[in-house]
Coordinates of C-alpha atoms in Angstrom, one line a residue:
X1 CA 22.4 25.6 41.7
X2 CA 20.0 28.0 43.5
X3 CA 20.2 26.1 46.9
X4 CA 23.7 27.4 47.3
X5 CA 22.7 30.8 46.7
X6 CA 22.3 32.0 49.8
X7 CA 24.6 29.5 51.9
X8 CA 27.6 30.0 50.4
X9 CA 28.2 33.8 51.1
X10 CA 27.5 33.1 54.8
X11 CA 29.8 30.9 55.0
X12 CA 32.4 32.6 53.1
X13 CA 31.6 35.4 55.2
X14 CA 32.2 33.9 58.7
X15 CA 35.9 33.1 57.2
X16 CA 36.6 36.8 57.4
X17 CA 39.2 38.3 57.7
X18 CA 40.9 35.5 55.2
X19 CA 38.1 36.8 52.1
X20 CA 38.0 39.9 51.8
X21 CA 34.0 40.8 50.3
X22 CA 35.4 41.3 46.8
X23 CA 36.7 37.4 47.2
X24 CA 33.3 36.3 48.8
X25 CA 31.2 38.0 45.7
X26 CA 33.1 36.9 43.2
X27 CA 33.3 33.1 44.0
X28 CA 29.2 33.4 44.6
X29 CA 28.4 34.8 41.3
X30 CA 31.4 33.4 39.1
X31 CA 28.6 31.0 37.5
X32 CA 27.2 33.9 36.3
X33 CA 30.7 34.0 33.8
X34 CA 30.7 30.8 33.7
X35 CA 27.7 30.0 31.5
X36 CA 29.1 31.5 28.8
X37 CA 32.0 29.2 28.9
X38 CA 31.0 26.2 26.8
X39 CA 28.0 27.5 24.7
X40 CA 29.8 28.4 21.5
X41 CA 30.7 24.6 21.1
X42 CA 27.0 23.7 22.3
X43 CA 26.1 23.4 18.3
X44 CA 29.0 21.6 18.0
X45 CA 28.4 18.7 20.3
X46 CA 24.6 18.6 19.7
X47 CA 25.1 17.8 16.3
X48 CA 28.2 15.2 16.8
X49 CA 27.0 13.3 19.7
X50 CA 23.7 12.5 20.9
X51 CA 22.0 15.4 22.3
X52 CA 20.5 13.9 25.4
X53 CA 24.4 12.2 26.7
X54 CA 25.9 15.7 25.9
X55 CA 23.1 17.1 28.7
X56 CA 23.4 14.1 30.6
X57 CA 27.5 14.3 30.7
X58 CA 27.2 18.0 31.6
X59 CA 24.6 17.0 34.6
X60 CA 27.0 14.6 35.9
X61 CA 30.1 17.3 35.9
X62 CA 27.2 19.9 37.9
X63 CA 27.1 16.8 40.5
X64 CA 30.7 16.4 40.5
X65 CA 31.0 20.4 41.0
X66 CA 28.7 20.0 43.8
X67 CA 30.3 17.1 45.4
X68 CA 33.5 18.8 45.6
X69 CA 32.3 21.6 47.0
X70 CA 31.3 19.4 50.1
X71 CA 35.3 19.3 50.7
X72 CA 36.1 22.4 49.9
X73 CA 34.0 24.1 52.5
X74 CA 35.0 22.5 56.1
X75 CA 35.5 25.2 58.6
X76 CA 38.5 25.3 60.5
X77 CA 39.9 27.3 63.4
X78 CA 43.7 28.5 63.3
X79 CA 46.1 30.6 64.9
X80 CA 44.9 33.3 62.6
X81 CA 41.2 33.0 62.6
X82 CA 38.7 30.8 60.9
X83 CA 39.4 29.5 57.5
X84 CA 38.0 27.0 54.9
X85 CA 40.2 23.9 54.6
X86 CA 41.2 23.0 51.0
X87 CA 41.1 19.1 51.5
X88 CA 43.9 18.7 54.6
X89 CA 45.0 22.4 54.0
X90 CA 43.6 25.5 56.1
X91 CA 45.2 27.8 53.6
X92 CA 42.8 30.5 53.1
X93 CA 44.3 31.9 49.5
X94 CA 44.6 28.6 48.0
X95 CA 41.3 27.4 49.2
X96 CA 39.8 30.6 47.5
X97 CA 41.0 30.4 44.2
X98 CA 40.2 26.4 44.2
X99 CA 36.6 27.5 44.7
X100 CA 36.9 30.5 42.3
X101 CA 37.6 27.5 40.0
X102 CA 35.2 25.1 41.2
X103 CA 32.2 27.2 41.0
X104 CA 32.9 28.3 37.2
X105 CA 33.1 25.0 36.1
X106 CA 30.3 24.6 37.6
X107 CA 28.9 27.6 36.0
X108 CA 30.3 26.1 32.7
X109 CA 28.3 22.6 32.8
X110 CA 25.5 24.7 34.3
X111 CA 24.5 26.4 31.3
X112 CA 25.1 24.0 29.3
X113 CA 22.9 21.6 31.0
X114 CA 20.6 24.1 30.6
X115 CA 21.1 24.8 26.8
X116 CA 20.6 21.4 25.7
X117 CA 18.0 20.5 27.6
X118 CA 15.7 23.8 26.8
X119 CA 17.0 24.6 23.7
X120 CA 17.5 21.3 22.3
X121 CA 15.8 18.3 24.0
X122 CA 12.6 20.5 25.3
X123 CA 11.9 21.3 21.5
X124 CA 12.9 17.9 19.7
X125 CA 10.2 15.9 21.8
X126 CA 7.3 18.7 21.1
X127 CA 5.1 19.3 18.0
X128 CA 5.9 22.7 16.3
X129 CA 2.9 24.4 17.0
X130 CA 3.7 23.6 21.1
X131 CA 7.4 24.4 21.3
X132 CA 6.5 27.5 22.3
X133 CA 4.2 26.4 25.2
X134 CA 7.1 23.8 25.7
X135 CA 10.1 26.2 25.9
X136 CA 7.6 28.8 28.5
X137 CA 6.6 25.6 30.6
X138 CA 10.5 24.9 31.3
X139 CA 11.6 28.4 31.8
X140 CA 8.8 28.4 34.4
X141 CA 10.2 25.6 36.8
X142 CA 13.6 27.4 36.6
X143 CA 12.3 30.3 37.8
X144 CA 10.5 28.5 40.5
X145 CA 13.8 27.2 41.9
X146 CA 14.7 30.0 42.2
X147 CA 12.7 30.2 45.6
X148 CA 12.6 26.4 46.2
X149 CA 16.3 25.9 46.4
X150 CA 17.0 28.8 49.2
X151 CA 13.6 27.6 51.0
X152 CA 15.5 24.6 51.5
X153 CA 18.5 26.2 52.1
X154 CA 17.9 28.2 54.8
X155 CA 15.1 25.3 56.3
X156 CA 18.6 23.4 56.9
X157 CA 20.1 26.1 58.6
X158 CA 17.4 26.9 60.8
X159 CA 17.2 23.3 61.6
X160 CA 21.0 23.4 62.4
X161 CA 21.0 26.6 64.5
X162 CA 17.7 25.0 66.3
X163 CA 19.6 22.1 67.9
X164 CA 23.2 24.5 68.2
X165 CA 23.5 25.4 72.1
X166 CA 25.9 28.0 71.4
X167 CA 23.9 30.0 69.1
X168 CA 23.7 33.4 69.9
X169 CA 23.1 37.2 68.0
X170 CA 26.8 37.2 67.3
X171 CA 26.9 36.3 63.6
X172 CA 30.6 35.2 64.3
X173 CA 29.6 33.2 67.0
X174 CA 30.8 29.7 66.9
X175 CA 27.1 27.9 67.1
X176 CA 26.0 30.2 63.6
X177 CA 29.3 29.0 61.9
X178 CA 28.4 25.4 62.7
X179 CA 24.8 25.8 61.6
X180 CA 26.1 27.1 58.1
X181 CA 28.7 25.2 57.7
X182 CA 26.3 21.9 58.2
X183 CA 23.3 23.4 56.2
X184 CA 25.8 24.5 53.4
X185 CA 27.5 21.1 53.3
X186 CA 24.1 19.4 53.6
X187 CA 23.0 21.3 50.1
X188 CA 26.0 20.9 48.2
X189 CA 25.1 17.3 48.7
X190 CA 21.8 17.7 47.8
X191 CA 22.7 19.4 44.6
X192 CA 24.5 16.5 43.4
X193 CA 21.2 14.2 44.5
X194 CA 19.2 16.3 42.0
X195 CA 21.7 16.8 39.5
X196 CA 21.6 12.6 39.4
X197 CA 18.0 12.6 39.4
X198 CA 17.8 15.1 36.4
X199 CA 20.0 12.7 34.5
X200 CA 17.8 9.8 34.9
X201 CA 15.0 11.9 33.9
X202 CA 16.8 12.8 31.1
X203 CA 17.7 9.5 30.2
X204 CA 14.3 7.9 30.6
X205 CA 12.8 10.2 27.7
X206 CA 13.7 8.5 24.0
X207 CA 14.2 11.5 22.0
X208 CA 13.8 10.8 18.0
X209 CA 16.9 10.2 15.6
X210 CA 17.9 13.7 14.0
X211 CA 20.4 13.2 11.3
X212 CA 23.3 15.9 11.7
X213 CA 24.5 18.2 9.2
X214 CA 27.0 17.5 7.0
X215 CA 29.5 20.8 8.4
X216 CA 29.4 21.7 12.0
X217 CA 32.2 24.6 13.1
X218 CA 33.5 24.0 16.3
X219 CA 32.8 27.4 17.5
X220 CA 29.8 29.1 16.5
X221 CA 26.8 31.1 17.9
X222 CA 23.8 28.8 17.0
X223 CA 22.0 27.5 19.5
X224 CA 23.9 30.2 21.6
X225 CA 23.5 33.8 21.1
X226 CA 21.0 35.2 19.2
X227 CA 23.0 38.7 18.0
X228 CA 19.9 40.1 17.1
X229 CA 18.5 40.0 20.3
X230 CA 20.9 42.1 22.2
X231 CA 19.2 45.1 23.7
X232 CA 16.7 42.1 25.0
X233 CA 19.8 40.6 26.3
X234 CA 20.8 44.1 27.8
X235 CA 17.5 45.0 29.3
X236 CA 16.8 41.7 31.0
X237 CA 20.4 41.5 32.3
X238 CA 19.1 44.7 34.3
X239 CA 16.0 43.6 35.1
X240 CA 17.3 40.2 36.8
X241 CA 19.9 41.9 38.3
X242 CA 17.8 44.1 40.5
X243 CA 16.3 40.4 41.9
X244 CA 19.2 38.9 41.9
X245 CA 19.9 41.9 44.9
X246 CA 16.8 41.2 46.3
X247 CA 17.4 37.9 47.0
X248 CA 20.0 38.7 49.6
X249 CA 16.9 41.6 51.4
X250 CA 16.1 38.7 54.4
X251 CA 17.7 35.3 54.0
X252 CA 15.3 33.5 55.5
X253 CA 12.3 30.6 54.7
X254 CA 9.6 33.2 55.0
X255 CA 11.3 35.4 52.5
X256 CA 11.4 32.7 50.1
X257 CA 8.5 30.7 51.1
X258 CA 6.6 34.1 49.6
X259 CA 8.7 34.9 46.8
X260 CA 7.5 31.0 45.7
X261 CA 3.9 32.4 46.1
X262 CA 4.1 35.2 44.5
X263 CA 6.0 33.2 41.3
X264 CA 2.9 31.2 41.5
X265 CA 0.7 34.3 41.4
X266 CA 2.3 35.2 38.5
X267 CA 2.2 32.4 36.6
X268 CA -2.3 32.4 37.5
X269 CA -1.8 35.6 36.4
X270 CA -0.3 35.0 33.4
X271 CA -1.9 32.5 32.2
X272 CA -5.4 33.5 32.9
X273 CA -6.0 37.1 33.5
X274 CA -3.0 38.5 31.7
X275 CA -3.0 35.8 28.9
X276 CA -4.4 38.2 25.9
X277 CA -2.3 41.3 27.4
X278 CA 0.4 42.6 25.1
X279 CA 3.7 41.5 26.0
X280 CA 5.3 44.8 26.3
X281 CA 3.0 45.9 29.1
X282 CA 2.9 43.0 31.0
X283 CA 6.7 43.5 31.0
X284 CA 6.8 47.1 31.9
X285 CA 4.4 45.7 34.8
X286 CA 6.3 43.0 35.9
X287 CA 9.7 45.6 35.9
X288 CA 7.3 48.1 38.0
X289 CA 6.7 45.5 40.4
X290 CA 10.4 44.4 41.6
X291 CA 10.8 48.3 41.8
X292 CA 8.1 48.6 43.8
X293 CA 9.0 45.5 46.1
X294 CA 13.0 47.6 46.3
X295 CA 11.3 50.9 47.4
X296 CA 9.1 48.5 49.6
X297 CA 12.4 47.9 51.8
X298 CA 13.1 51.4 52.7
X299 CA 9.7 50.9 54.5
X300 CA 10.8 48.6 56.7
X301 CA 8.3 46.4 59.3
X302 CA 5.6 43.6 58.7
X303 CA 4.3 45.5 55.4
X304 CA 7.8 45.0 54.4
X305 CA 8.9 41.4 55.7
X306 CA 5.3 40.3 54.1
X307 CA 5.1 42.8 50.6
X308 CA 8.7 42.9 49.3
X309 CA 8.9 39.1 48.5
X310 CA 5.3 38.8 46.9
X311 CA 5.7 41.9 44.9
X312 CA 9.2 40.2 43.7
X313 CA 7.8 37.1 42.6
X314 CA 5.1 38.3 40.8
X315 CA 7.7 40.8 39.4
X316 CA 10.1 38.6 38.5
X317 CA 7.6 35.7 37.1
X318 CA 5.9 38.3 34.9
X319 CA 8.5 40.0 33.4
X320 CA 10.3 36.6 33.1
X321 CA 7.6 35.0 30.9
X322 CA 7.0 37.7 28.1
X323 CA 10.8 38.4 27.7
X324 CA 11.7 34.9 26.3
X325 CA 7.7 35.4 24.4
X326 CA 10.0 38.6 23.2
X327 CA 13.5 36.4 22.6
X328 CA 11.5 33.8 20.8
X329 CA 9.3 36.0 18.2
X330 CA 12.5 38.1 17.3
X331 CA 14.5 35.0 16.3
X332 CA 13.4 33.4 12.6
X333 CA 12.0 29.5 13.6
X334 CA 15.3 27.9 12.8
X335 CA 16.4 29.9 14.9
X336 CA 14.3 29.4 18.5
X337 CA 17.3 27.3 20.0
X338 CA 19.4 30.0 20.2
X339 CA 16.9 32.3 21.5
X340 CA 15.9 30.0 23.9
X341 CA 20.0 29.9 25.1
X342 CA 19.9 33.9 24.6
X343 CA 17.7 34.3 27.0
X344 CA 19.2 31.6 29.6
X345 CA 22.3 33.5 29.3
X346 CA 20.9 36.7 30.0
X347 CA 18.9 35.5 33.1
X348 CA 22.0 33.9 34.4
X349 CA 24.5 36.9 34.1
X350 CA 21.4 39.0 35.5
X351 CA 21.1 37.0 38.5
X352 CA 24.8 36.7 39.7
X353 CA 25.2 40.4 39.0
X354 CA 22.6 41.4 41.3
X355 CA 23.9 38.2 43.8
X356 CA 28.0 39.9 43.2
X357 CA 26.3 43.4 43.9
X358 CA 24.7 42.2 47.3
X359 CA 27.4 40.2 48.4
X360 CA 29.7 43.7 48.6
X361 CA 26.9 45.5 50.1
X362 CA 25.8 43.0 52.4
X363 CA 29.2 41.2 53.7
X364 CA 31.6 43.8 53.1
X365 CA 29.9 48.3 52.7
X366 CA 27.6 50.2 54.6
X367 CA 24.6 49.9 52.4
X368 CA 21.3 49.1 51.5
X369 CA 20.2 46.3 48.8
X370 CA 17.3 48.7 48.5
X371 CA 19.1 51.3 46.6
X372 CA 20.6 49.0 44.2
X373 CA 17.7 47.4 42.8
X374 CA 15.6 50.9 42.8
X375 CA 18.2 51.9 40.6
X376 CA 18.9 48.2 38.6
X377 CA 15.1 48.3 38.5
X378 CA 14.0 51.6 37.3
X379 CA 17.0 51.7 34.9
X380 CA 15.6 48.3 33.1
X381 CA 11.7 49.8 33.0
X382 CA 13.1 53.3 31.4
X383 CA 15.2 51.2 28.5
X384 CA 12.2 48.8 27.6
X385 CA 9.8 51.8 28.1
X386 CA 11.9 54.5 26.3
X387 CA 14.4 52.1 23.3
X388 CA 13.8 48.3 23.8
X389 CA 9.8 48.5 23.0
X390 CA 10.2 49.9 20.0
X391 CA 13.2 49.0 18.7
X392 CA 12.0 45.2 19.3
X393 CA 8.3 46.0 17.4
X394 CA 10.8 47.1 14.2
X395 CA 13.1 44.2 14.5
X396 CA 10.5 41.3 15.2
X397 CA 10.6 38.3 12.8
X398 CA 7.0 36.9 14.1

């Protein structure tokens, strides 16, 4: 999913004036809707089918997404400018609202992939005392690709632009179309690739026979939303929402080359120097940290090119860690499932806010990502610090 993070604005964005910026945000961070789609009937089919074909069916719909959106995205010149050609059609409108649809789906089949596998199948294959470790060790290679999918994104479209003789500064130029047209196509066929690969991975693990319960409602909020557990939900929606902005500061591999090492800083950190800290500061720290890396922007230069993506991995890895510590020690133990999803949901709807927000400010206003997440980012530390610290110590179940 994260490979097509930064690609797919771009190439939206070279299609203007047929999307408006309101059009090009909204089919880039539609997944972030989209994840809510199917997880009320995520109990549902857990308990009626096996668990690891309902994450293996929903993997195989993400590559199916993915594949699609390798026809759906051929640039095409007209009398009326550049557009994206819906299968043999250049017709701009339709071709937007078939991706609008196309990338909730894939959304929908993205979180529950995600669901069942960290919620469910993660858990089932652990001993009680390591689900815990278990669930942190998965949320940590999410948040990793989070970096490694645009490092490879944006590695394919310098490779593209590299061997483009009509490259120039122009970003309408015809050369800078082609390379993001290619490097976008490129990934949305490597997401299917992975999306296969997790499957297999998936299926080579023999999970052990669970017997399910007698009465199942079709719709229900197990193993999806923890209700106790909204202000979490609330105050990590801000938090990833001010890096989900940040993303978009310099699309380039640098950028994300060191937000991957400062993830990886985090995670040393966290599991060695941090490791008997309380939760709550290491939080509040982490929070700091992507506001620091914001205000870091309006600085501008090396310091900046260098400092803003460190400071937002070790932000966002920090912070990331000791919220689900937070999600999972609020919920009771039958409950850690839907924690688990809680939190997935939150990071998710985080993360294609911020993305929405700096797709208007990037392809469409006069303005600076850097404002947005110093005020996404300060807002999130002042709740925790101020309402969600406390109110989570009275509500705690563990």
């Amino acid at each position: 999913m994260y490979v097509q993070l930064p690609l797919l604005p771009m190439l939206l964005a070279c299609a203007a004036p047929a999307y408006t910026p309101a059009q090009v945000a909204a089919v880039a961070a539609v997944p972030g809707i989209g994840v809510f789609a199917l997880g009320c009937f995520s109990s549902y089919l857990v308990q009626h089918y096996r668990r690891n074909m309902v994450c293996i069916a929903a993997l195989a719909a993400l590559a199916l997404c993915s594949y699609a959106l390798f026809y759906l995205t051929v640039t095409v010149e007209t009398a009326s400018g550049l557009r994206l050609r819906l299968f043999a059609s250049a017709d701009g409108g339709a071709g937007w609202l078939v991706l609008l649809v196309v990338r909730f789906v894939q959304g929908a089949v993205f979180g529950l992939a995600q669901m069942v596998l960290s919620g469910t199948l993660v858990i089932d294959t652990c001993q009680s005392p390591r689900r815990s470790a278990a669930n942190q060790v998965a949320s940590w290679f999410a948040r990793f690709a989070l970096a490694l999918g645009p490092v490879f994104a944006m590695a394919l479209f310098r490779y593209r632009e590299h061997f483009t003789a009509a490259v120039g500064v122009d970003a309408g130029g015809a050369g800078y179309v082609d390379a993001v047209g290619f490097a976008f196509r490129a990934a949305a066929l490597v997401s299917a690739a992975l999306c296969v690969v997790s499957a297999t991975l998936v299926m080579s693990v023999k999970f052990p026979f669970k017997a399910p319960e007698d009465i199942v409602p079709h719709v229900s909020t197990d193993r999806f939303f923890l209700t106790q557990g909204k202000w979490l939900f609330v105050n990590l929606v801000l938090a990833v929402a001010a890096v989900g902005v940040l993303l978009f500061a310099e699309c380039t591999v640098r950028f994300y080359a060191v937000l991957a090492f400062g993830l990886l800083l985090s995670l040393l950190a966290e599991r060695t120097v941090l490791s008997s800290a309380g939760a709550g500061t290491v939080i509040q720290a982490g929070i700091l940290l992507v506001f620091l890396s914001a205000v870091m922007l309006f600085l501008g230069g090396s310091v900046s090119a260098w400092g803003v993506p460190l400071l937002l991995g070790c932000g966002a890895g920090l912070s990331g860690a000791r919220f689900l510590s937070l999600f999972i020690t609020l919920s009771p133990h039958c409950r850690r499932a839907t924690a688990q999803s809680t939190y997935i949901l939150s990071w998710e709807l985080g993360l294609y806010s911020g993305v929405f927000i700096a797709c208007l400010v990037k392809y469409g206003f006069d303005g600076s990502v850097a404002k947005f997440a110093s005020v996404l980012s300060f807002a999130s530390l002042l709740m925790f610090a101020v309402f969600t610290r406390k109110w989570y110590v009275a509500h705690k179940n563990r």
